Amino acid sequence: MDHKLIDVLVCPLCKGELLYDKDEQELICRFDKLAYPIRDDIPVMLEDEARKVAAEELDKYA
């Protein structure tokens, strides 16, 4: 995933910062507790495609 792209992407819901999880290939919004998938190096920034992130899981991004 291109880090320049990650730097300009924001959460489509709250416009907040996203965290890149390289192992899971996801972009994480801590505020909305959503993880947007990255498929074939393309971020899928659709709320319907995002998965809910448990609060405990967010601790690893703190």
GROMACS .gro file of N, CA and C in nm:
model
  186
    1MET      N    1   0.086  -0.118   0.000
    1MET     CA    2   0.000   0.000   0.000
    1MET      C    3   0.090   0.123   0.000
    2ASP      N    4   0.060   0.217  -0.085
    2ASP     CA    5   0.138   0.340  -0.098
    2ASP      C    6   0.113   0.432   0.022
    3HIS      N    7   0.219   0.464   0.095
    3HIS     CA    8   0.205   0.548   0.214
    3HIS      C    9   0.162   0.690   0.181
    4LYS      N   10   0.192   0.739   0.063
    4LYS     CA   11   0.145   0.873   0.024
    4LYS      C   12  -0.007   0.874   0.015
    5LEU      N   13  -0.064   0.765  -0.035
    5LEU     CA   14  -0.210   0.755  -0.044
    5LEU      C   15  -0.270   0.747   0.095
    6ILE      N   16  -0.210   0.669   0.182
    6ILE     CA   17  -0.261   0.655   0.319
    6ILE      C   18  -0.264   0.791   0.389
    7ASP      N   19  -0.164   0.874   0.364
    7ASP     CA   20  -0.156   1.005   0.428
    7ASP      C   21  -0.270   1.098   0.388
    8VAL      N   22  -0.327   1.081   0.270
    8VAL     CA   23  -0.433   1.172   0.226
    8VAL      C   24  -0.573   1.115   0.246
    9LEU      N   25  -0.584   0.985   0.270
    9LEU     CA   26  -0.715   0.924   0.292
    9LEU      C   27  -0.767   0.957   0.431
   10VAL      N   28  -0.896   0.979   0.441
   10VAL     CA   29  -0.963   1.001   0.569
   10VAL      C   30  -1.088   0.913   0.574
   11CYS      N   31  -1.141   0.897   0.692
   11CYS     CA   32  -1.264   0.821   0.708
   11CYS      C   33  -1.376   0.892   0.633
   12PRO      N   34  -1.451   0.820   0.550
   12PRO     CA   35  -1.559   0.884   0.475
   12PRO      C   36  -1.675   0.932   0.563
   13LEU      N   37  -1.684   0.882   0.685
   13LEU     CA   38  -1.793   0.923   0.774
   13LEU      C   39  -1.758   1.046   0.857
   14CYS      N   40  -1.645   1.037   0.928
   14CYS     CA   41  -1.612   1.147   1.021
   14CYS      C   42  -1.499   1.237   0.970
   15LYS      N   43  -1.437   1.198   0.858
   15LYS     CA   44  -1.324   1.272   0.799
   15LYS      C   45  -1.201   1.269   0.889
   16GLY      N   46  -1.196   1.171   0.980
   16GLY     CA   47  -1.085   1.158   1.072
   16GLY      C   48  -0.971   1.075   1.015
   17GLU      N   49  -0.862   1.074   1.088
   17GLU     CA   50  -0.740   1.002   1.050
   17GLU      C   51  -0.765   0.851   1.050
   18LEU      N   52  -0.702   0.784   0.956
   18LEU     CA   53  -0.709   0.638   0.947
   18LEU      C   54  -0.573   0.578   0.982
   19LEU      N   55  -0.575   0.466   1.048
   19LEU     CA   56  -0.454   0.394   1.083
   19LEU      C   57  -0.441   0.274   0.989
   20TYR      N   58  -0.321   0.249   0.942
   20TYR     CA   59  -0.296   0.140   0.849
   20TYR      C   60  -0.252   0.015   0.925
   21ASP      N   61  -0.327  -0.092   0.909
   21ASP     CA   62  -0.291  -0.222   0.966
   21ASP      C   63  -0.239  -0.308   0.851
   22LYS      N   64  -0.107  -0.315   0.842
   22LYS     CA   65  -0.043  -0.386   0.730
   22LYS      C   66  -0.075  -0.535   0.732
   23ASP      N   67  -0.075  -0.596   0.851
   23ASP     CA   68  -0.100  -0.739   0.861
   23ASP      C   69  -0.240  -0.778   0.815
   24GLU      N   70  -0.339  -0.698   0.852
   24GLU     CA   71  -0.478  -0.728   0.817
   24GLU      C   72  -0.521  -0.664   0.685
   25GLN      N   73  -0.435  -0.577   0.630
   25GLN     CA   74  -0.468  -0.503   0.508
   25GLN      C   75  -0.600  -0.427   0.525
   26GLU      N   76  -0.600  -0.340   0.626
   26GLU     CA   77  -0.717  -0.259   0.657
   26GLU      C   78  -0.674  -0.118   0.697
   27LEU      N   79  -0.767  -0.025   0.680
   27LEU     CA   80  -0.751   0.111   0.731
   27LEU      C   81  -0.853   0.126   0.843
   28ILE      N   82  -0.806   0.165   0.961
   28ILE     CA   83  -0.887   0.167   1.082
   28ILE      C   84  -0.924   0.309   1.120
   29CYS      N   85  -1.054   0.332   1.144
   29CYS     CA   86  -1.101   0.458   1.202
   29CYS      C   87  -1.133   0.430   1.348
   30ARG      N   88  -1.051   0.486   1.437
   30ARG     CA   89  -1.072   0.463   1.581
   30ARG      C   90  -1.199   0.530   1.630
   31PHE      N   91  -1.236   0.644   1.574
   31PHE     CA   92  -1.354   0.717   1.620
   31PHE      C   93  -1.483   0.640   1.589
   32ASP      N   94  -1.497   0.596   1.464
   32ASP     CA   95  -1.618   0.525   1.421
   32ASP      C   96  -1.610   0.374   1.447
   33LYS      N   97  -1.491   0.327   1.489
   33LYS     CA   98  -1.469   0.184   1.516
   33LYS      C   99  -1.502   0.099   1.393
   34LEU      N  100  -1.445   0.142   1.279
   34LEU     CA  101  -1.464   0.068   1.154
   34LEU      C  102  -1.329   0.038   1.092
   35ALA      N  103  -1.323  -0.076   1.023
   35ALA     CA  104  -1.203  -0.117   0.950
   35ALA      C  105  -1.240  -0.131   0.803
   36TYR      N  106  -1.177  -0.048   0.721
   36TYR     CA  107  -1.202  -0.051   0.577
   36TYR      C  108  -1.100  -0.145   0.511
   37PRO      N  109  -1.146  -0.239   0.430
   37PRO     CA  110  -1.053  -0.335   0.370
   37PRO      C  111  -0.971  -0.274   0.257
   38ILE      N  112  -0.855  -0.334   0.236
   38ILE     CA  113  -0.771  -0.299   0.122
   38ILE      C  114  -0.763  -0.425   0.036
   39ARG      N  115  -0.812  -0.415  -0.086
   39ARG     CA  116  -0.814  -0.531  -0.177
   39ARG      C  117  -0.732  -0.499  -0.301
   40ASP      N  118  -0.635  -0.582  -0.328
   40ASP     CA  119  -0.546  -0.562  -0.444
   40ASP      C  120  -0.485  -0.422  -0.443
   41ASP      N  121  -0.441  -0.378  -0.325
   41ASP     CA  122  -0.380  -0.246  -0.304
   41ASP      C  123  -0.476  -0.130  -0.327
   42ILE      N  124  -0.605  -0.156  -0.325
   42ILE     CA  125  -0.706  -0.050  -0.342
   42ILE      C  126  -0.792  -0.043  -0.216
   43PRO      N  127  -0.790   0.070  -0.145
   43PRO     CA  128  -0.876   0.084  -0.027
   43PRO      C  129  -1.023   0.091  -0.068
   44VAL      N  130  -1.105   0.012  -0.001
   44VAL     CA  131  -1.249   0.012  -0.026
   44VAL      C  132  -1.312   0.099   0.083
   45MET      N  133  -1.339   0.224   0.049
   45MET     CA  134  -1.382   0.323   0.148
   45MET      C  135  -1.535   0.337   0.152
   46LEU      N  136  -1.603   0.224   0.160
   46LEU     CA  137  -1.748   0.223   0.166
   46LEU      C  138  -1.792   0.171   0.303
   47GLU      N  139  -1.884   0.240   0.365
   47GLU     CA  140  -1.932   0.199   0.498
   47GLU      C  141  -1.989   0.057   0.494
   48ASP      N  142  -2.058   0.022   0.389
   48ASP     CA  143  -2.116  -0.112   0.377
   48ASP      C  144  -2.011  -0.223   0.371
   49GLU      N  145  -1.891  -0.191   0.326
   49GLU     CA  146  -1.783  -0.289   0.314
   49GLU      C  147  -1.696  -0.294   0.440
   50ALA      N  148  -1.710  -0.196   0.526
   50ALA     CA  149  -1.627  -0.190   0.648
   50ALA      C  150  -1.681  -0.286   0.752
   51ARG      N  151  -1.590  -0.335   0.835
   51ARG     CA  152  -1.632  -0.421   0.946
   51ARG      C  153  -1.621  -0.343   1.076
   52LYS      N  154  -1.707  -0.379   1.171
   52LYS     CA  155  -1.703  -0.318   1.304
   52LYS      C  156  -1.579  -0.369   1.378
   53VAL      N  157  -1.514  -0.278   1.450
   53VAL     CA  158  -1.395  -0.313   1.528
   53VAL      C  159  -1.433  -0.306   1.675
   54ALA      N  160  -1.403  -0.414   1.747
   54ALA     CA  161  -1.431  -0.418   1.891
   54ALA      C  162  -1.338  -0.322   1.964
   55ALA      N  163  -1.386  -0.268   2.075
   55ALA     CA  164  -1.308  -0.173   2.154
   55ALA      C  165  -1.175  -0.234   2.199
   56GLU      N  166  -1.176  -0.362   2.235
   56GLU     CA  167  -1.055  -0.429   2.279
   56GLU      C  168  -0.951  -0.434   2.165
   57GLU      N  169  -0.999  -0.451   2.044
   57GLU     CA  170  -0.910  -0.457   1.929
   57GLU      C  171  -0.845  -0.322   1.904
   58LEU      N  172  -0.913  -0.215   1.934
   58LEU     CA  173  -0.860  -0.080   1.913
   58LEU      C  174  -0.741  -0.050   2.005
   59ASP      N  175  -0.732  -0.122   2.116
   59ASP     CA  176  -0.623  -0.100   2.211
   59ASP      C  177  -0.486  -0.118   2.146
   60LYS      N  178  -0.476  -0.206   2.048
   60LYS     CA  179  -0.346  -0.227   1.986
   60LYS      C  180  -0.303  -0.111   1.897
   61TYR      N  181  -0.395  -0.018   1.869
   61TYR     CA  182  -0.363   0.099   1.786
   61TYR      C  183  -0.337   0.223   1.869
   62ALA      N  184  -0.348   0.211   2.001
   62ALA     CA  185  -0.330   0.327   2.090
   62ALA      C  186  -0.186   0.368   2.101
   0.00000   0.00000   0.00000
